[in-house]
PDB file of C-alpha atoms in Angstrom:
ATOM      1  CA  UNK A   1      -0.468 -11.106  15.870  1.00 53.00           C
ATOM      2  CA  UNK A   2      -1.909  -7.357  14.954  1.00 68.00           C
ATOM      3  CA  UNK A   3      -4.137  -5.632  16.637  1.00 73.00           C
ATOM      4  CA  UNK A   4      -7.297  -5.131  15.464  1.00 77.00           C
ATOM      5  CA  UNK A   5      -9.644  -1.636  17.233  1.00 62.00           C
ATOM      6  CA  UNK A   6     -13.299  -2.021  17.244  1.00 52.00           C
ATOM      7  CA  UNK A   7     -13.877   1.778  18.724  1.00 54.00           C
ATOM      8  CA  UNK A   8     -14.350   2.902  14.861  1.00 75.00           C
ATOM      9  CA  UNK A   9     -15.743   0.250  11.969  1.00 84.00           C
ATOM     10  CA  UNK A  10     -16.712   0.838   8.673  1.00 84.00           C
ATOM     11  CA  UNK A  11     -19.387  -1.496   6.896  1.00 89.00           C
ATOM     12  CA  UNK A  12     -18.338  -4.163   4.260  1.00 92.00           C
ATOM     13  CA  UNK A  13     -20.259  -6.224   2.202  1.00 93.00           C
ATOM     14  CA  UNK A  14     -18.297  -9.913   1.524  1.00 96.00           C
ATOM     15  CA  UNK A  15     -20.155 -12.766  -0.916  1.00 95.00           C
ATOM     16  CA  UNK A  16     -18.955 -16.296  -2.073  1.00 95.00           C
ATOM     17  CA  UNK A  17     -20.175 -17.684  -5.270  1.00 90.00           C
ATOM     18  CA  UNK A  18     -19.978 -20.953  -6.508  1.00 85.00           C
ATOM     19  CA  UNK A  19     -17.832 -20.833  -9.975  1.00 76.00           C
ATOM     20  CA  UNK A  20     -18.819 -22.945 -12.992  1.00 70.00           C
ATOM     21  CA  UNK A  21     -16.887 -24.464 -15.480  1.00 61.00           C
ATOM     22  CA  UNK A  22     -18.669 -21.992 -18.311  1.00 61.00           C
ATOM     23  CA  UNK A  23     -17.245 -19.151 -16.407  1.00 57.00           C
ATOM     24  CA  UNK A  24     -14.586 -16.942 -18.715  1.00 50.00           C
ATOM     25  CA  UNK A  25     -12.277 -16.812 -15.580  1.00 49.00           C
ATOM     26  CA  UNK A  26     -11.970 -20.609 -14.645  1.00 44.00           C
ATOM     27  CA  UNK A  27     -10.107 -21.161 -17.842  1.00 41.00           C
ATOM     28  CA  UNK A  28      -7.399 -18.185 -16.855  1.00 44.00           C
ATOM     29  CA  UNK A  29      -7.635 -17.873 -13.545  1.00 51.00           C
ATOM     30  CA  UNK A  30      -6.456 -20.437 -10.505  1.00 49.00           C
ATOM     31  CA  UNK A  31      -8.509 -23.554  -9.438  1.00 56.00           C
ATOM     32  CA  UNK A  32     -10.364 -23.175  -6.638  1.00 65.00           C
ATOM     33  CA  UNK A  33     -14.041 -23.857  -6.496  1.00 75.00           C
ATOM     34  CA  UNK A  34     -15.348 -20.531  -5.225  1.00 85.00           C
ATOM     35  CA  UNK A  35     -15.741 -16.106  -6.229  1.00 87.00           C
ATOM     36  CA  UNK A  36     -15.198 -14.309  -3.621  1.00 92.00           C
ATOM     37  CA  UNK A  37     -16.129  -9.997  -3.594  1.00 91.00           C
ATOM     38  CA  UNK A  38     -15.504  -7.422  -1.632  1.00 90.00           C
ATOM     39  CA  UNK A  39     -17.926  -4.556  -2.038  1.00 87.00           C
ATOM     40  CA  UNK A  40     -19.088  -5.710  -5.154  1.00 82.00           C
ATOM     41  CA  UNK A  41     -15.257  -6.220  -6.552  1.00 82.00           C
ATOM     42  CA  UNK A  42     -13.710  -9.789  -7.232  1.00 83.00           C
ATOM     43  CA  UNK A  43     -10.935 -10.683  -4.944  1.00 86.00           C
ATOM     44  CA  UNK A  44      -7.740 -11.375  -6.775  1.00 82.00           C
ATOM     45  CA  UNK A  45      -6.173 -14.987  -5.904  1.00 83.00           C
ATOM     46  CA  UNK A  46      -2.775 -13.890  -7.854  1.00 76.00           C
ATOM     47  CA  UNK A  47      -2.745 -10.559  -6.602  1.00 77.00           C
ATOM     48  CA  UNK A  48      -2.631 -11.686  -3.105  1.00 85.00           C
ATOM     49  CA  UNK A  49      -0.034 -14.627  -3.600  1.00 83.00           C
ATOM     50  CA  UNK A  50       1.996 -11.755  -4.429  1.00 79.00           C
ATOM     51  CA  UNK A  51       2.094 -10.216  -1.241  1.00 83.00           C
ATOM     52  CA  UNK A  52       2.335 -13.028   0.611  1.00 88.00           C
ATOM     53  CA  UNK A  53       1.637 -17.140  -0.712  1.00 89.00           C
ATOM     54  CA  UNK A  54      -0.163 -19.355   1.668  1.00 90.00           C
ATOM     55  CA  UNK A  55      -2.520 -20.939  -0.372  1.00 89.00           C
ATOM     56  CA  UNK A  56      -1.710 -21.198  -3.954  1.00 84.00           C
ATOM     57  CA  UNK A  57      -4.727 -23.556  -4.412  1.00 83.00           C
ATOM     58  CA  UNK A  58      -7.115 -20.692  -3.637  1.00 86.00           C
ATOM     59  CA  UNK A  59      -9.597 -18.827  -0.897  1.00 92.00           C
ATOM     60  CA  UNK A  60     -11.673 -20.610   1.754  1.00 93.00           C
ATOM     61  CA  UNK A  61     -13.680 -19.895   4.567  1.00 95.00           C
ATOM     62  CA  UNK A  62     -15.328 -20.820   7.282  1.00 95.00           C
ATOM     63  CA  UNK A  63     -12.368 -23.048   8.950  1.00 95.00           C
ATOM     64  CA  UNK A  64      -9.430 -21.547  10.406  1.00 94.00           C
ATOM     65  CA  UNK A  65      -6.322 -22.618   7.726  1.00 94.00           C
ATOM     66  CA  UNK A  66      -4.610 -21.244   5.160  1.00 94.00           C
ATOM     67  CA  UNK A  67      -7.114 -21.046   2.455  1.00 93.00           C
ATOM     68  CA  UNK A  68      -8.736 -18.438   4.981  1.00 96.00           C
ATOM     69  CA  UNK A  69      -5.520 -17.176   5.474  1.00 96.00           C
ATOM     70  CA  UNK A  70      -5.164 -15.866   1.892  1.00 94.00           C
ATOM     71  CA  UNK A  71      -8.578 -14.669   1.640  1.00 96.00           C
ATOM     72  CA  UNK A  72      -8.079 -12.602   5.024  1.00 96.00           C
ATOM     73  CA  UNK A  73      -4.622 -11.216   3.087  1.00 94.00           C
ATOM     74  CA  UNK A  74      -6.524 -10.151   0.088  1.00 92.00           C
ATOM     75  CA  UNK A  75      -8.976  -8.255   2.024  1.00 93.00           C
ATOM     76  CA  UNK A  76      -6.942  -6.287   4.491  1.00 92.00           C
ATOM     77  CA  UNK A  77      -4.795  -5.859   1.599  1.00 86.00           C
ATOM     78  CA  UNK A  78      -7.494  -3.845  -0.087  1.00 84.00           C
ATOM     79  CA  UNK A  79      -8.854  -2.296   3.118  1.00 87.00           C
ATOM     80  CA  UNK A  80      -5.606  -1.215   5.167  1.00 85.00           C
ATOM     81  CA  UNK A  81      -2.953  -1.536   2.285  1.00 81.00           C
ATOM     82  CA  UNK A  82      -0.068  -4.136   2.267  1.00 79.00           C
ATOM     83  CA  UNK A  83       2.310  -3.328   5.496  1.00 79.00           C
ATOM     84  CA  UNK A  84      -0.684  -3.544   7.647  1.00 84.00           C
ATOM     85  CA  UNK A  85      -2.561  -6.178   6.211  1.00 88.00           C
ATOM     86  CA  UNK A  86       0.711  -8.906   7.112  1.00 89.00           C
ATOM     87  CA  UNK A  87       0.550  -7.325  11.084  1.00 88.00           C
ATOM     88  CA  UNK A  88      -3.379  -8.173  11.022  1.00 91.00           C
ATOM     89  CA  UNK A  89      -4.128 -10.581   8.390  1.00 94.00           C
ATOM     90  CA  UNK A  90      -4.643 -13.430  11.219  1.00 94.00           C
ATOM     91  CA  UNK A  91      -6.191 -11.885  13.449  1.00 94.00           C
ATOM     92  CA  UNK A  92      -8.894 -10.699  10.923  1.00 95.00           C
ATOM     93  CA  UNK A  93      -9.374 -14.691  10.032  1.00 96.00           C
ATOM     94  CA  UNK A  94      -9.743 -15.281  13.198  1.00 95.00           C
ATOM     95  CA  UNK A  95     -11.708 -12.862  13.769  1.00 94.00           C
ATOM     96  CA  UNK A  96     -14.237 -12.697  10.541  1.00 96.00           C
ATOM     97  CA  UNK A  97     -13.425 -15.351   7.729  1.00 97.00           C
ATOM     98  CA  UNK A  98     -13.318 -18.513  10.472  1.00 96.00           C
ATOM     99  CA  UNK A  99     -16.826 -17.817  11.222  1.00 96.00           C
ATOM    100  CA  UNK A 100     -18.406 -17.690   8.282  1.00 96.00           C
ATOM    101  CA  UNK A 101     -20.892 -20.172   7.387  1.00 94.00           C
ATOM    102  CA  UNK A 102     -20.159 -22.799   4.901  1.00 89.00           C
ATOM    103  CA  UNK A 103     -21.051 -22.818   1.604  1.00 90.00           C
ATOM    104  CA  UNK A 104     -22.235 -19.956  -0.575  1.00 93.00           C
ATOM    105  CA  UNK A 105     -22.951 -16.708   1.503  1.00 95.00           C
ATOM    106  CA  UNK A 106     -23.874 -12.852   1.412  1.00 96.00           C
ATOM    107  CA  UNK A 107     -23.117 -11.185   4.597  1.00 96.00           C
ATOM    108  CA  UNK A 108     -22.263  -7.572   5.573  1.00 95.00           C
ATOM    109  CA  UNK A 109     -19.387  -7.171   8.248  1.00 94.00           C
ATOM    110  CA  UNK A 110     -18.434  -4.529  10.220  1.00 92.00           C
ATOM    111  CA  UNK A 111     -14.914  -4.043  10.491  1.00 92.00           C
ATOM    112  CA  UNK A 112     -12.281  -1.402  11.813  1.00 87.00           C
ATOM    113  CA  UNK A 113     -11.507   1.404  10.011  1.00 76.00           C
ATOM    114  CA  UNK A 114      -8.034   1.994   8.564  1.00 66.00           C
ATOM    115  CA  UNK A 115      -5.517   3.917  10.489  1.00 57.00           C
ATOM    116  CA  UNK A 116      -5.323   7.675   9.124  1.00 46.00           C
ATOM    117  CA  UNK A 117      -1.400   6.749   8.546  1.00 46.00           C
ATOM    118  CA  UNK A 118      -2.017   3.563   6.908  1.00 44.00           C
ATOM    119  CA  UNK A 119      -1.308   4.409   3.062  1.00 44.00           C
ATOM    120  CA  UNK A 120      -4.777   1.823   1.274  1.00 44.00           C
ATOM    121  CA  UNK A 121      -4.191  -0.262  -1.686  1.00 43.00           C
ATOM    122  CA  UNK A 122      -6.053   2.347  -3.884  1.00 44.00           C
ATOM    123  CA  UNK A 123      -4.416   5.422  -2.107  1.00 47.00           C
ATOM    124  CA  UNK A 124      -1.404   7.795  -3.050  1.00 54.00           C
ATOM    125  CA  UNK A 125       1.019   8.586  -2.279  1.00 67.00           C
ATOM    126  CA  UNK A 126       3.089   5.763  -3.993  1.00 79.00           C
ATOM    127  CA  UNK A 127       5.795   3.977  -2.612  1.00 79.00           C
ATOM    128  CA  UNK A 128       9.603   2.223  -3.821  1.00 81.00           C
ATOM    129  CA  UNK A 129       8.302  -1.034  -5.319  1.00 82.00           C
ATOM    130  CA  UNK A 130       5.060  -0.377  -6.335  1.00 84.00           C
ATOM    131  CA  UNK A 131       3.404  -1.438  -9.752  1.00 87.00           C
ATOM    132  CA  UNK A 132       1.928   1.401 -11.472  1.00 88.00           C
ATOM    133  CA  UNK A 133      -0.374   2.305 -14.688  1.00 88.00           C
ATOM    134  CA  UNK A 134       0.850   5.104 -16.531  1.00 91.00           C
ATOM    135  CA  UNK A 135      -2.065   7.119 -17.616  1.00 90.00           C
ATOM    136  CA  UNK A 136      -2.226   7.527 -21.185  1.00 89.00           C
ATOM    137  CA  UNK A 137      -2.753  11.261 -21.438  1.00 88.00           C
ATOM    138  CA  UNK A 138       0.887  10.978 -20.140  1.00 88.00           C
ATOM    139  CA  UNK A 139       2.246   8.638 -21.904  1.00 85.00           C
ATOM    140  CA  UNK A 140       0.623   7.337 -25.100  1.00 85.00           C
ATOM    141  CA  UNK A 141       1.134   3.556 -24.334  1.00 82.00           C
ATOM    142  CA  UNK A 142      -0.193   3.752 -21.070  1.00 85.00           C
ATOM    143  CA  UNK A 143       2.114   0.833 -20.041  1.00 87.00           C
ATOM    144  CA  UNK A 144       2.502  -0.846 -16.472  1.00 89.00           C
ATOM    145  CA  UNK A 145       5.780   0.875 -14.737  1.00 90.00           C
ATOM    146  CA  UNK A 146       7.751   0.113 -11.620  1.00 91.00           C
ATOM    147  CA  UNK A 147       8.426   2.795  -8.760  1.00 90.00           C
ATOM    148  CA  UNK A 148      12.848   2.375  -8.668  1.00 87.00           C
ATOM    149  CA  UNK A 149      12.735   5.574  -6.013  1.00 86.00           C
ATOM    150  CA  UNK A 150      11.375   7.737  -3.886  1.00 84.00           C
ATOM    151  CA  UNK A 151      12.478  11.380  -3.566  1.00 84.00           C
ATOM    152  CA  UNK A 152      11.825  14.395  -1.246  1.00 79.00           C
ATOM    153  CA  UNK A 153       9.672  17.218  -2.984  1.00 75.00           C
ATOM    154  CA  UNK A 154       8.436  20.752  -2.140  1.00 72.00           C
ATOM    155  CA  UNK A 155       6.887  20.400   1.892  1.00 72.00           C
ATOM    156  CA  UNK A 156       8.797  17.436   1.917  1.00 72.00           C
ATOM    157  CA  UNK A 157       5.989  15.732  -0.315  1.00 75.00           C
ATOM    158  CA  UNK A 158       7.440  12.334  -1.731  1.00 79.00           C
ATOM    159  CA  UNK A 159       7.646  11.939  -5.271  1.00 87.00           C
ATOM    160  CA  UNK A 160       8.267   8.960  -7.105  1.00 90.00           C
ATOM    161  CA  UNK A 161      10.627   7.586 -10.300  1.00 91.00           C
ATOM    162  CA  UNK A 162       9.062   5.428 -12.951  1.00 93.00           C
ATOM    163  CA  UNK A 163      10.609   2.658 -14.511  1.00 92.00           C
ATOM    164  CA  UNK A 164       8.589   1.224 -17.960  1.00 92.00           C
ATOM    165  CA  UNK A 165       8.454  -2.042 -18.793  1.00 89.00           C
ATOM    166  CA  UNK A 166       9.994  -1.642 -21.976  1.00 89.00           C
ATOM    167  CA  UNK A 167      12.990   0.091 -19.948  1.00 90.00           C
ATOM    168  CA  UNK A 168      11.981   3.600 -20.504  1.00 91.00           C
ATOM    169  CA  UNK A 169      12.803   5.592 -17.408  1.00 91.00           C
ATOM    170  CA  UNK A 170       9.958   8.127 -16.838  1.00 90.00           C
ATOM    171  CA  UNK A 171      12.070   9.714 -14.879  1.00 86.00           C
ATOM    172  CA  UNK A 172      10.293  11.797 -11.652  1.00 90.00           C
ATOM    173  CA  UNK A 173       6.342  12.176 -10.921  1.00 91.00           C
ATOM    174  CA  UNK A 174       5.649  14.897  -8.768  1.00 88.00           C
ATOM    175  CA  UNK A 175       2.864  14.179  -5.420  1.00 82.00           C
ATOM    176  CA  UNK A 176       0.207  16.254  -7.639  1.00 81.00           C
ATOM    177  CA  UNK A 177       1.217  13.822 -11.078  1.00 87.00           C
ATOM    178  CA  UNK A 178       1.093  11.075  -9.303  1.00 86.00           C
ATOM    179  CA  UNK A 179      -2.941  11.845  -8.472  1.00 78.00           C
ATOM    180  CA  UNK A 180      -3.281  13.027 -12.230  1.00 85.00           C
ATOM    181  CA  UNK A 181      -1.159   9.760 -13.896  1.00 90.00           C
ATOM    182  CA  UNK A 182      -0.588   6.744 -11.791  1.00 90.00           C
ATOM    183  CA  UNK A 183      -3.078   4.006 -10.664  1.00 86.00           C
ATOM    184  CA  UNK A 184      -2.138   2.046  -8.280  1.00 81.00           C
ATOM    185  CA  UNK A 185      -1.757  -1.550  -8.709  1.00 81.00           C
ATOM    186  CA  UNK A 186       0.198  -3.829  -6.895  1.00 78.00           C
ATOM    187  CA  UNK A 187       3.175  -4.434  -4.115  1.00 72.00           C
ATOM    188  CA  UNK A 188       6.438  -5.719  -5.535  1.00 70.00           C
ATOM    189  CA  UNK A 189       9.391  -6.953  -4.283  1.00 62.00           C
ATOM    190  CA  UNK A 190      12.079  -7.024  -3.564  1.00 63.00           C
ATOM    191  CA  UNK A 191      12.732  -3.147  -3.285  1.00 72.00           C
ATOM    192  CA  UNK A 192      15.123  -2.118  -5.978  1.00 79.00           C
ATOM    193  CA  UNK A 193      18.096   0.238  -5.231  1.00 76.00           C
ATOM    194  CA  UNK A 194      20.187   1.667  -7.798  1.00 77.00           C
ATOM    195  CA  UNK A 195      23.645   3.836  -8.053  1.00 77.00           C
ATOM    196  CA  UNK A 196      22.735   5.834 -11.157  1.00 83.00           C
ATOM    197  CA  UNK A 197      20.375   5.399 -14.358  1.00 83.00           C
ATOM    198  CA  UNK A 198      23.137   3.425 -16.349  1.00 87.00           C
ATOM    199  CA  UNK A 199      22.817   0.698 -13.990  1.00 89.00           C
ATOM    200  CA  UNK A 200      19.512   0.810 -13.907  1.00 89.00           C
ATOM    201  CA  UNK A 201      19.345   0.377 -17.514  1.00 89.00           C
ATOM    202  CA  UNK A 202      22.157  -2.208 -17.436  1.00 89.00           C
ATOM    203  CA  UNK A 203      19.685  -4.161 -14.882  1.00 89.00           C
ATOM    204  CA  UNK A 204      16.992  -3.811 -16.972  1.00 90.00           C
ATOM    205  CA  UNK A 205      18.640  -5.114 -19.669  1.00 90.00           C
ATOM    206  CA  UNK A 206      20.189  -8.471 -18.011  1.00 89.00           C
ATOM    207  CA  UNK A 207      16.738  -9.316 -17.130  1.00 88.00           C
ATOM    208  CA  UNK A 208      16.406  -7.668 -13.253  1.00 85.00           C
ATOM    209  CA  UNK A 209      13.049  -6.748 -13.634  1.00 85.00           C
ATOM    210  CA  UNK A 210      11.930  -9.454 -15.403  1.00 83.00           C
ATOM    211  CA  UNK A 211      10.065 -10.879 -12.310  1.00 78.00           C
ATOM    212  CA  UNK A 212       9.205  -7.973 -11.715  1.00 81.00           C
ATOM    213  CA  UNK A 213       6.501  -7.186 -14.115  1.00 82.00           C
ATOM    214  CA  UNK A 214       5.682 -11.138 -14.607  1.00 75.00           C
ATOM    215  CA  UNK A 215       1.362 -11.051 -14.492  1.00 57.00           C
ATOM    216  CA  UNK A 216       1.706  -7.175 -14.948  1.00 55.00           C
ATOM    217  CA  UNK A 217      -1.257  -7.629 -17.390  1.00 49.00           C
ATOM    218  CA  UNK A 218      -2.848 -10.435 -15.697  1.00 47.00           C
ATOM    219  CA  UNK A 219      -2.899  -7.997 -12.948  1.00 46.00           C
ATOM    220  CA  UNK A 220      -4.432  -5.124 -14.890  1.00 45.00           C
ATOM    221  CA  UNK A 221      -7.158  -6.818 -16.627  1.00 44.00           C
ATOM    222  CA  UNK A 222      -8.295  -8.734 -13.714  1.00 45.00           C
TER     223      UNK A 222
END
């Protein structure tokens, strides 16, 4: 189980609402009974099964299983980034979500800080197997694109290869492009490796990456 430092801690603010049947998202979004935000931002059920499922029938809190399992996931996952959100996930349950009071809530927590070297869910640079935005001052269609590769740039700054959805290989962003034209969506996997760009393309076209950007757009508009 990860450890978790309380010598530095940052100040979140969690809430729980109860969701209603007139609500837009309980027709398109998974069953569970409850809204959960982070700082004001709706927690993302799908985005989280995506890193890592264990509870596909939603959030919970206030207990210690699995539906306070995922919720823990999703948080982390926006606070210390995907590789350290798995090492910590359960101890932050444990820790924060299990004691929770039942029902609808409002509370402010305060939690440790991210490590300096921890790369955050909103953060750059990007990494191999990351779903991207493509800014549309860049590209005109402003599509969602999948980091193939990483490469070594000037003061050994990483930069990054773009793969469209509709198979168009961007080709290389820079460490400065990626600030000016990728946002940062979601963790992928599994990690794609490649020998050259016609296999790439060939593995586009049978289908490879098919999974791959499956709830791309869910993803986006959520």
């Amino acid at each position: 189980m990860g450890n978790l430092t309380t010598m530095e801690s940052s100040l979140i603010t969690l809430q729980c609402q109860k969701r209603h049947p007139q609500d837009i998202e309980f027709l398109h979004d998974w069953g569970n009974e409850w809204f959960y935000y982070l700082n004001n931002h709706r927690l993302s059920l799908a985005r989280s099964l995506l890193v890592l499922n264990k509870s596909p029938s939603g959030f919970a809190h206030g207990y210690g299983g699995s539906g306070p399992a995922q919720l823990a996931l999703a948080i982390c996952t926006e606070l210390y980034g995907q590789e350290e959100a798995l090492a910590v996930f359960q101890t932050f349950k444990q820790q924060y979500i299990a004691r929770l009071p039942e029902g609808e809530f409002m509370t402010t927590l305060s939690v440790p800080l991210p490590r300096s070297d921890t790369k955050r869910s909103t953060g750059h640079p990007f990494r191999t197997g990351d779903l991207v935005q493509v800014d549309q001052r860049f590209n005109p269609s402003g599509k969602v694109g999948y980091i193939y590769s990483e490469y070594k740039g000037v003061n050994d700054q990483l930069g990054v290869n773009v793969l469209l959805e509709d198979g168009t290989d961007l080709g290389g962003f820079s460490y400065d492009e990626q600030q000016n034209y990728l946002s940062f969506l979601l963790h992928k996997t599994p990690i794609y490796q490649f020998n050259n760009n016609a296999q790439l393309y060939r593995n586009w076209q049978e289908g490879w990456f098919e999974n791959v950007f499956k709830g791309a757009v869910a993803g986006v508009n959520e």
